[in-house]
mmCIF file of C-alpha atoms and ligand atoms in Angstrom:
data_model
loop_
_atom_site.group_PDB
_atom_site.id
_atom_site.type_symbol
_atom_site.label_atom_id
_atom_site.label_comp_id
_atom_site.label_asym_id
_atom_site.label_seq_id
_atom_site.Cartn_x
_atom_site.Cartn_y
_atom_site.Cartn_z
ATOM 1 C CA UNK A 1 37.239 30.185 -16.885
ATOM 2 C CA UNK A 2 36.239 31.963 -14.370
ATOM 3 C CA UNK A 3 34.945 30.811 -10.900
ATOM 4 C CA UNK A 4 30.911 30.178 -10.581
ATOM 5 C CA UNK A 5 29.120 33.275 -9.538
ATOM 6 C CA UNK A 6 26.475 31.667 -7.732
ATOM 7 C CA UNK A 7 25.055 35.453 -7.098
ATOM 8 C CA UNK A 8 24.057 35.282 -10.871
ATOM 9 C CA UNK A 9 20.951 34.090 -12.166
ATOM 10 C CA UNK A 10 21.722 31.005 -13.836
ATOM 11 C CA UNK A 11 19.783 28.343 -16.539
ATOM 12 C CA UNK A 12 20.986 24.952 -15.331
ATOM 13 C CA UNK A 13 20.108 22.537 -18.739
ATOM 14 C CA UNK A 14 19.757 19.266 -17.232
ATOM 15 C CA UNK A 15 21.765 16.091 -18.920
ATOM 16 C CA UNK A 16 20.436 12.999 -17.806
ATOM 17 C CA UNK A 17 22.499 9.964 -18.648
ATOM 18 C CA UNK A 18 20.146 6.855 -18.167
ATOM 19 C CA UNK A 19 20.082 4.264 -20.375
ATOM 20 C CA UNK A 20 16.928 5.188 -21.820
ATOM 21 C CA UNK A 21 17.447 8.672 -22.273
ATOM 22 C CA UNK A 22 18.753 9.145 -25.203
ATOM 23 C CA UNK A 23 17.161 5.833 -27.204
ATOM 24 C CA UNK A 24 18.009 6.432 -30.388
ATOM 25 C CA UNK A 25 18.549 2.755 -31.432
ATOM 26 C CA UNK A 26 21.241 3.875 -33.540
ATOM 27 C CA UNK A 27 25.017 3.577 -32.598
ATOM 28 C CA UNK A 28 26.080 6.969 -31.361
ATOM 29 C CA UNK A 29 27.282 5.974 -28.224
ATOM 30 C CA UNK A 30 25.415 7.566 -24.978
ATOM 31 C CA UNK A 31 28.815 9.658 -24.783
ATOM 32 C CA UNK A 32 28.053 10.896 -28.454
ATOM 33 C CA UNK A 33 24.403 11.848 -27.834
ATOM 34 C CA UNK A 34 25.014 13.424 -24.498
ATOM 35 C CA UNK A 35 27.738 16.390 -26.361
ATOM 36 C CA UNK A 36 25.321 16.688 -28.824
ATOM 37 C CA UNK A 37 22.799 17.630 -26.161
ATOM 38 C CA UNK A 38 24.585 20.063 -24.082
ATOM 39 C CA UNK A 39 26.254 21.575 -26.570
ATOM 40 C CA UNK A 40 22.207 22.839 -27.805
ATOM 41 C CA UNK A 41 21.956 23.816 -24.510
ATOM 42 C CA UNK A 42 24.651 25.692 -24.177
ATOM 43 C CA UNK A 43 24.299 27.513 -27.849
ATOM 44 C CA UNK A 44 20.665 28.435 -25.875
ATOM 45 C CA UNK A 45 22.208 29.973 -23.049
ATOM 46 C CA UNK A 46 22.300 27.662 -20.513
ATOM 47 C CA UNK A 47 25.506 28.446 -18.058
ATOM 48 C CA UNK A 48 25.607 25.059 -15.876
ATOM 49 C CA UNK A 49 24.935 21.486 -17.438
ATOM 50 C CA UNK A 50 23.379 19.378 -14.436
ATOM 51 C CA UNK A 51 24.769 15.269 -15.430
ATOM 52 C CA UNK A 52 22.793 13.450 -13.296
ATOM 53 C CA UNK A 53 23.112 9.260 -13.681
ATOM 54 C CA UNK A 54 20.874 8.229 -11.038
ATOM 55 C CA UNK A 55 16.903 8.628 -11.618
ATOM 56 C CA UNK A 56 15.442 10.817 -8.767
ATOM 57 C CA UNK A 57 11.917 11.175 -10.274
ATOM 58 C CA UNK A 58 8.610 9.408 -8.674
ATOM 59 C CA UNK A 59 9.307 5.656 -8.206
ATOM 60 C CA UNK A 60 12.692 5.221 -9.901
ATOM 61 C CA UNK A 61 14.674 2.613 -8.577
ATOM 62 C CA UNK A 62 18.457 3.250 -7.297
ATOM 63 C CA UNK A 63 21.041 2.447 -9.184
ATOM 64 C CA UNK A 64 24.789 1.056 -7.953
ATOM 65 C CA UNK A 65 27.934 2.939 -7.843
ATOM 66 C CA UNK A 66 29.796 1.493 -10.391
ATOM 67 C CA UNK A 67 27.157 1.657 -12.821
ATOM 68 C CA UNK A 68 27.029 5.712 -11.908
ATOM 69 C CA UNK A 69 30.438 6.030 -12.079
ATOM 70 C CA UNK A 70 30.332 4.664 -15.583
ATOM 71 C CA UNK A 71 27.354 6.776 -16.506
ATOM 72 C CA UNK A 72 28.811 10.469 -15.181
ATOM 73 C CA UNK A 73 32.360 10.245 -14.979
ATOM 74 C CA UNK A 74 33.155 9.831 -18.768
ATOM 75 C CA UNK A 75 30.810 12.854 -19.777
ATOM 76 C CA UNK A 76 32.151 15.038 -17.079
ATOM 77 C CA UNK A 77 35.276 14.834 -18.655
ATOM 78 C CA UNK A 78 34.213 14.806 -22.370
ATOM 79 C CA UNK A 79 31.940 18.332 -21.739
ATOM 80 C CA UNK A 80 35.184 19.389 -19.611
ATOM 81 C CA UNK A 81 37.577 18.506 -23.051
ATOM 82 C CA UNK A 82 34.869 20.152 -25.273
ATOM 83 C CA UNK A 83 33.143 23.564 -23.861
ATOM 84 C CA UNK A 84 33.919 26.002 -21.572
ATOM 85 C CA UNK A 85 30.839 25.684 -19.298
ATOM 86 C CA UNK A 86 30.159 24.825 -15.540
ATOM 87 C CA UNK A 87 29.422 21.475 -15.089
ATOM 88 C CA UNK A 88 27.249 20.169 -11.862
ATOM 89 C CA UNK A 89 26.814 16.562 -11.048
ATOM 90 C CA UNK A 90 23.616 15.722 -9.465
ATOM 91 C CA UNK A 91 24.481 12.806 -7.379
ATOM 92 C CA UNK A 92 24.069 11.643 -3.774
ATOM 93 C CA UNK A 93 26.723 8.962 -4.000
ATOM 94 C CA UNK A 94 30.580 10.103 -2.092
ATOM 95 C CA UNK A 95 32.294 7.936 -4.609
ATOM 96 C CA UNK A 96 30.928 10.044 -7.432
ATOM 97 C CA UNK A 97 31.192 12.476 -5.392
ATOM 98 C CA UNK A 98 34.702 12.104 -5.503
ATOM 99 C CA UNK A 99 35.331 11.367 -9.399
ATOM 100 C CA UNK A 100 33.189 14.180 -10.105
ATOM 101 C CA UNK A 101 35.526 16.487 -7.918
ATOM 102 C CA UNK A 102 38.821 14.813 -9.637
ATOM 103 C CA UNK A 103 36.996 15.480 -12.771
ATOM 104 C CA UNK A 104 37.021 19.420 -12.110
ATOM 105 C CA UNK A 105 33.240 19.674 -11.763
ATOM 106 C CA UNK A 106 32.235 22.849 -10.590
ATOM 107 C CA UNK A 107 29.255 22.013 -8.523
ATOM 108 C CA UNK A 108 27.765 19.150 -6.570
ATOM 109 C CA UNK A 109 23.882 18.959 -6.628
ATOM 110 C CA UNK A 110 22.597 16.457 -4.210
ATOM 111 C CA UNK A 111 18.728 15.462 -3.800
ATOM 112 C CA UNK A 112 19.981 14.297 -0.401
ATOM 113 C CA UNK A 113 21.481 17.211 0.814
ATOM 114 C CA UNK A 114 25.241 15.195 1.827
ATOM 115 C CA UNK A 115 22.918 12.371 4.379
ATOM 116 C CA UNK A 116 24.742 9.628 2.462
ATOM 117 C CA UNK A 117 27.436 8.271 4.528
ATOM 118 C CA UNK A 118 30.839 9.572 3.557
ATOM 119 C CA UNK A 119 29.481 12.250 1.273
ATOM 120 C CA UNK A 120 30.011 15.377 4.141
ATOM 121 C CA UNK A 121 34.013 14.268 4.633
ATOM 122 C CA UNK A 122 34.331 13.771 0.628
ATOM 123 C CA UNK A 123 32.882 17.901 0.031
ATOM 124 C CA UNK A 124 34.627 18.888 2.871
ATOM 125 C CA UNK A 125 37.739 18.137 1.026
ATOM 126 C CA UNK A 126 36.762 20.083 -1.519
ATOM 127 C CA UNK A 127 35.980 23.708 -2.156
ATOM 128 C CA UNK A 128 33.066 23.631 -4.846
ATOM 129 C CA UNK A 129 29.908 24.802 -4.680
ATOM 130 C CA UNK A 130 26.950 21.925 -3.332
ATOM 131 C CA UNK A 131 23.397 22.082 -3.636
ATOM 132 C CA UNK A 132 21.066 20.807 -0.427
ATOM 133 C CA UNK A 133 17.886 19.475 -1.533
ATOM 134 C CA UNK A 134 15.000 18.805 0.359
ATOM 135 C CA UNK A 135 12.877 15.712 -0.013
ATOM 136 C CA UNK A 136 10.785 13.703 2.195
ATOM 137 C CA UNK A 137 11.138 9.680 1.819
ATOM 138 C CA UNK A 138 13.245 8.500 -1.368
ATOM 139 C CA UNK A 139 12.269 8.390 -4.574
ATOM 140 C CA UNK A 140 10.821 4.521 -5.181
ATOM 141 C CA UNK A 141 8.169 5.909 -2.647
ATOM 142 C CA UNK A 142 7.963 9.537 -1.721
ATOM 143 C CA UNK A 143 5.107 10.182 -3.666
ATOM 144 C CA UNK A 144 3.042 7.531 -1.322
ATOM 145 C CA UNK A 145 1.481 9.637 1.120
ATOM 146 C CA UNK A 146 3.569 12.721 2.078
ATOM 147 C CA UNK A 147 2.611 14.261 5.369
ATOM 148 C CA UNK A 148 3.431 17.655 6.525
ATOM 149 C CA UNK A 149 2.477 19.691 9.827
ATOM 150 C CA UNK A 150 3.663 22.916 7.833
ATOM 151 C CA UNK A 151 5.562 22.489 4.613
ATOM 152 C CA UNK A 152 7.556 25.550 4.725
ATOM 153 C CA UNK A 153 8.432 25.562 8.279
ATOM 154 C CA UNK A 154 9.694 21.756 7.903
ATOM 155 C CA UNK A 155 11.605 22.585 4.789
ATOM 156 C CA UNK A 156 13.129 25.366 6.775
ATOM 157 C CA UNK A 157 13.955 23.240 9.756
ATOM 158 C CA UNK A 158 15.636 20.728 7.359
ATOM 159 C CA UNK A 159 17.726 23.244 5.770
ATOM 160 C CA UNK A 160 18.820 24.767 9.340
ATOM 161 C CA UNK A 161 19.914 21.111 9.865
ATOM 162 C CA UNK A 162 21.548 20.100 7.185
ATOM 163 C CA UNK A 163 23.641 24.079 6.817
ATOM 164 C CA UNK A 164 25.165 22.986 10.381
ATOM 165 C CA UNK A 165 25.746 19.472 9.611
ATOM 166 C CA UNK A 166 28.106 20.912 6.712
ATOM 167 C CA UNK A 167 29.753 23.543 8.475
ATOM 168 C CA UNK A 168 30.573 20.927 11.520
ATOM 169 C CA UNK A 169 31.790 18.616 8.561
ATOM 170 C CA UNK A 170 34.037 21.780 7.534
ATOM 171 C CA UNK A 171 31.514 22.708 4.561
ATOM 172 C CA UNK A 172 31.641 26.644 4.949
ATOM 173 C CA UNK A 173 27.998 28.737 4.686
ATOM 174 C CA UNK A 174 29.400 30.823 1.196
ATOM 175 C CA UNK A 175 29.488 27.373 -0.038
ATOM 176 C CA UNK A 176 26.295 25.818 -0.034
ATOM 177 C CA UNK A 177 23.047 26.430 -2.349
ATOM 178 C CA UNK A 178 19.534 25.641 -1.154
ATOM 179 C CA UNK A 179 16.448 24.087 -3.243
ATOM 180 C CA UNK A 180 13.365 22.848 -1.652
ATOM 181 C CA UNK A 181 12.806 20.119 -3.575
ATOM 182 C CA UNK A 182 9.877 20.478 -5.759
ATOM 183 C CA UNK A 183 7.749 17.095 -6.059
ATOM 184 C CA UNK A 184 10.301 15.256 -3.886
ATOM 185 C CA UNK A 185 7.558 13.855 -1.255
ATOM 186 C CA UNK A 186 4.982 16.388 -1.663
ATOM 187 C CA UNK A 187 1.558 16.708 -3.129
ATOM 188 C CA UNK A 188 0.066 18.956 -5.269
ATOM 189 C CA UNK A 189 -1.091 21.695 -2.244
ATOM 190 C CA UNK A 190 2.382 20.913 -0.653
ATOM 191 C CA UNK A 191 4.300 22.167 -3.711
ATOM 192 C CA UNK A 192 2.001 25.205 -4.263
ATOM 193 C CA UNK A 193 2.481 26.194 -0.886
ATOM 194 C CA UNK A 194 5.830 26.033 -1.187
ATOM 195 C CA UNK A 195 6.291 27.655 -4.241
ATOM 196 C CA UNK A 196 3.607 30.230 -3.361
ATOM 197 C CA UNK A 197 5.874 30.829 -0.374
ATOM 198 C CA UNK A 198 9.365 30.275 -1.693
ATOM 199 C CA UNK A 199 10.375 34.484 -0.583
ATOM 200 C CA UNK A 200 11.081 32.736 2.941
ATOM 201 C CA UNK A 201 13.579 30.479 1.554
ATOM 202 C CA UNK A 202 15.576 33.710 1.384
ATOM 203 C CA UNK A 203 16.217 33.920 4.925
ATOM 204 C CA UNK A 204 19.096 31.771 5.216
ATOM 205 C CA UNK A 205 21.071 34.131 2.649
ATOM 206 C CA UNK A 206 22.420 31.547 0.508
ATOM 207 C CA UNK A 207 21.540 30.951 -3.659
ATOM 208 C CA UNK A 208 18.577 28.905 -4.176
ATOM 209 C CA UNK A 209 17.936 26.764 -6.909
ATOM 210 C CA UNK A 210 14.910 25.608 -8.324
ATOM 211 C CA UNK A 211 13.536 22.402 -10.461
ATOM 212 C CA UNK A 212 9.768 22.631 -11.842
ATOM 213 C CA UNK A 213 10.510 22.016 -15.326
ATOM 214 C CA UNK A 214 7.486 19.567 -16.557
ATOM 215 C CA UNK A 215 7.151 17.680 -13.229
ATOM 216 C CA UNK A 216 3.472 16.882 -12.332
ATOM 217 C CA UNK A 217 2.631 19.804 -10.404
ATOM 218 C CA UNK A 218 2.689 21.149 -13.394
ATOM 219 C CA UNK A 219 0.387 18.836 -15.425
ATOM 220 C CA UNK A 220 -1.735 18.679 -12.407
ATOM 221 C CA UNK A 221 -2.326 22.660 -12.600
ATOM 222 C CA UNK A 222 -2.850 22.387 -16.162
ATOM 223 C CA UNK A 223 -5.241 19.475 -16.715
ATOM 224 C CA UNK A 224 -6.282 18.425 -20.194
ATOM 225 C CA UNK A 225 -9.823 17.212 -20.266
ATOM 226 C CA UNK A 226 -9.364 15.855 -16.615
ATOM 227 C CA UNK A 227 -6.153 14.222 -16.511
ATOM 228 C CA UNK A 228 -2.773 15.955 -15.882
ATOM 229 C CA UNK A 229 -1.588 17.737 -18.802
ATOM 230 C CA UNK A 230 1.010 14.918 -20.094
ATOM 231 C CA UNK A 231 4.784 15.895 -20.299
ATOM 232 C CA UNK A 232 5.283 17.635 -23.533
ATOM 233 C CA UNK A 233 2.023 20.316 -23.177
ATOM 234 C CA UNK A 234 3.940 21.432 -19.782
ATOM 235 C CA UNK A 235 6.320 24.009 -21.001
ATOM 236 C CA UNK A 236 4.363 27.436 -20.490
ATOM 237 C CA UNK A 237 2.770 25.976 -17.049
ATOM 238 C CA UNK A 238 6.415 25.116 -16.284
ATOM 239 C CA UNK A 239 7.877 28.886 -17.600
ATOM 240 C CA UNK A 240 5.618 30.341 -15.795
ATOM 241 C CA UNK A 241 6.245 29.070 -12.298
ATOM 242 C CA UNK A 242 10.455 29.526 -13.208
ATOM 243 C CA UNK A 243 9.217 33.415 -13.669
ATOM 244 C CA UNK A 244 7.189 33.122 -10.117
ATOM 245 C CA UNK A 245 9.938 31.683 -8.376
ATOM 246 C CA UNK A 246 12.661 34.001 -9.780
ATOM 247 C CA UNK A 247 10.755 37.066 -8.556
ATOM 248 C CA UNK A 248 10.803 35.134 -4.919
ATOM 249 C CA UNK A 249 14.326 35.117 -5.133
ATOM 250 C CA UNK A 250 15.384 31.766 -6.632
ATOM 251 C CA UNK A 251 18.660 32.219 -9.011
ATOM 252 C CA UNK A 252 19.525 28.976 -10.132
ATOM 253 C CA UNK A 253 16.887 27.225 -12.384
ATOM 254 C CA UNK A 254 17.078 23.508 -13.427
ATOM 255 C CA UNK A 255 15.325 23.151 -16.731
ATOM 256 C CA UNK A 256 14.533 21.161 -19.602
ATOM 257 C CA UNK A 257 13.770 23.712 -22.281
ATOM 258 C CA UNK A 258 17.096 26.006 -22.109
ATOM 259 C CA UNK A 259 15.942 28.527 -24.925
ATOM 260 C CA UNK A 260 12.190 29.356 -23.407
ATOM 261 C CA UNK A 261 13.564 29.822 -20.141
ATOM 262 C CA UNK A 262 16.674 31.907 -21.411
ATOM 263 C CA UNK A 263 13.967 34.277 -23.098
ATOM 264 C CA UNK A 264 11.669 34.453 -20.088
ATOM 265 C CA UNK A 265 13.975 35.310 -17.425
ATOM 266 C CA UNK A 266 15.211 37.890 -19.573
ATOM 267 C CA UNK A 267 12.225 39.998 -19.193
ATOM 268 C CA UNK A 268 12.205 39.424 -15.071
ATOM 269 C CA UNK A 269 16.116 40.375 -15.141
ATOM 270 C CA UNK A 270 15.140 43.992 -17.245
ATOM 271 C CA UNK A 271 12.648 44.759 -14.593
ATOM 272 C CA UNK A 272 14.996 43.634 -11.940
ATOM 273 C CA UNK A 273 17.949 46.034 -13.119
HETATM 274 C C1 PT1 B 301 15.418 19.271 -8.425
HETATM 275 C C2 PT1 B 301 15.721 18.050 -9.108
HETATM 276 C C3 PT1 B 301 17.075 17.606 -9.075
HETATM 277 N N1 PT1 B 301 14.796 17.299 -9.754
HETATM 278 C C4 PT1 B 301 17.659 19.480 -7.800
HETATM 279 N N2 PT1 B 301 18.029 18.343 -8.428
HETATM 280 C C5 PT1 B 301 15.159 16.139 -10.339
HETATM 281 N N3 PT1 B 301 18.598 20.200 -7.148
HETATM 282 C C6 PT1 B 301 16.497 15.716 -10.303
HETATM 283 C C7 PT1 B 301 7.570 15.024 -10.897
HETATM 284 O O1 PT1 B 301 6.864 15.385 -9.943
HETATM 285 O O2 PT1 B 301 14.185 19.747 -8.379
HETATM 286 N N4 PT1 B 301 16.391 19.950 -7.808
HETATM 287 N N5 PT1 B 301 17.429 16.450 -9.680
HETATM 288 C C8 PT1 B 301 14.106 15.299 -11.027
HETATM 289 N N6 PT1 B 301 13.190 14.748 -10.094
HETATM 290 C C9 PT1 B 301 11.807 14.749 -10.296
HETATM 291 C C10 PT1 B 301 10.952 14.835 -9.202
HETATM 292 C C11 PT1 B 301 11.295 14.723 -11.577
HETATM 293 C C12 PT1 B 301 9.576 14.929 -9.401
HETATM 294 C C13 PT1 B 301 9.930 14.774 -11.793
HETATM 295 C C14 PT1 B 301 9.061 14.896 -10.695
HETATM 296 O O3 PT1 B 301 7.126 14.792 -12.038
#
């Protein structure tokens, strides 16, 4: 296979491996139900599967290493033995890090951009491809009263940081991919502004990826009969703001729904050609 072309536009399908996420209450192992998964995905066109074993939404609690480990590292190597497909591993942890490296991922995603001690020397000695994220507090309470002089300008800052934090670490520029971090610490106008604004995220010439797909910016534009629209009426809200963000210049986009997306960046690639 051949190496990731991070210039390409790309439909990341995300594969979440928490206990709860694939609740069948049958016996097909988590392993099982997680092949089954991507391999839909990638039958709809998704080009990177994004394994993520730690819970990064509003409130989640951490979770240990080992229990991670035990979580990623097996369905790294199963989708590895089974498809040819780029695999990312969203993970903040070095010691995943590392298995997930041994395990020939193809891409680090971290929500906190390599701050973890340990996790700048482990991609150092690598040479894949790592996602920065920007967030603002961590996840069990980031959604408690984000503050912001200028969202974009801050994001910006943080991203100007954390580029020469890798680079000192040995982390070279064509290396890195940017995202700022929808709903990571931000309220509703935050995220709007940011997405609304998301062309200046261009600046530091590097891929930039985005995740909207379903979070509660999106119910929160949508409302049904005054509460946010719940999770499963959020897929045209949440195709819409992919198509926004891919005219601004994002190229990687993390989704949920592989096939919708597929089909509507389609129609932003013809008129991009
Ligand atoms: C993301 C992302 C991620 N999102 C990257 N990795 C999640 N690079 C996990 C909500 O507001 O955007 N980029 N890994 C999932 N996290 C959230 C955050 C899920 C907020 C939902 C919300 O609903």
């Amino acid at each position: 296979m051949e190496k990731l072309d991070l210039q390409q536009l790309h439909v990341m399908g995300i594969l979440n491996i928490t206990p709860d996420s694939f609740s069948d209450g049958g016996q097909y192992t988590g392993l099982d139900a997680a092949l089954y998964r991507a391999e839909i995905m990638l039958k709809e066109g998704a080009t990177i599967i994004d394994i993520g074993g730690e819970s990064t939404r509003p409130n989640a609690k951490a979770v240990g290493v080992a229990e991670e480990l035990q979580r990623v590292i097996p369905v790294v190597e199963a989708l590895k033995a089974n498809f040819d497909c780029y695999i990312s591993v969203d993970t903040s942890k070095p010691e995943v890090m590392q298995a997930a490296i041994d395990a020939k991922a193809d891409m680090l995603n971290d929500v906190r951009a390599l701050q973890m001690t340990g996790a700048l020397a482990v991609c150092a000695k690598s040479n894949i491809p790592i996602c920065l994220m920007h967030m603002q507090g961590q996840p069990d309470t980031m959604q408690i009263q984000p503050t912001y002089s200028n969202i974009v300008t801050e994001v910006k800052a943080f991203f100007s940081e954390r580029i020469l934090c890798c680079e000192q670490a040995g982390i070279t520029h064509d290396r890195l991919i940017l995202d700022p971090g929808f709903g990571f610490g931000k309220t509703l106008d935050h995220n709007t502004q940011l997405l609304a604004q998301l062309e200046q995220l261009t600046e530091f010439n590097l891929p930039l990826l985005v995740g909207i797909s379903r979070k509660t910016m999106i119910g929160q534009l949508l409302q049904h009969s005054g509460q946010d629209a719940p999770v499963n009426q959020r897929l045209y809200g949440s195709l819409s703001a992919a198509v926004i963000t891919v005219l601004k210049g994002a190229n990687i986009i993390r989704v949920h729904d592989v096939k919708a997306s597929v089909d509507a960046l389609k129609i932003v690639s013809a008129i991009q050609a």
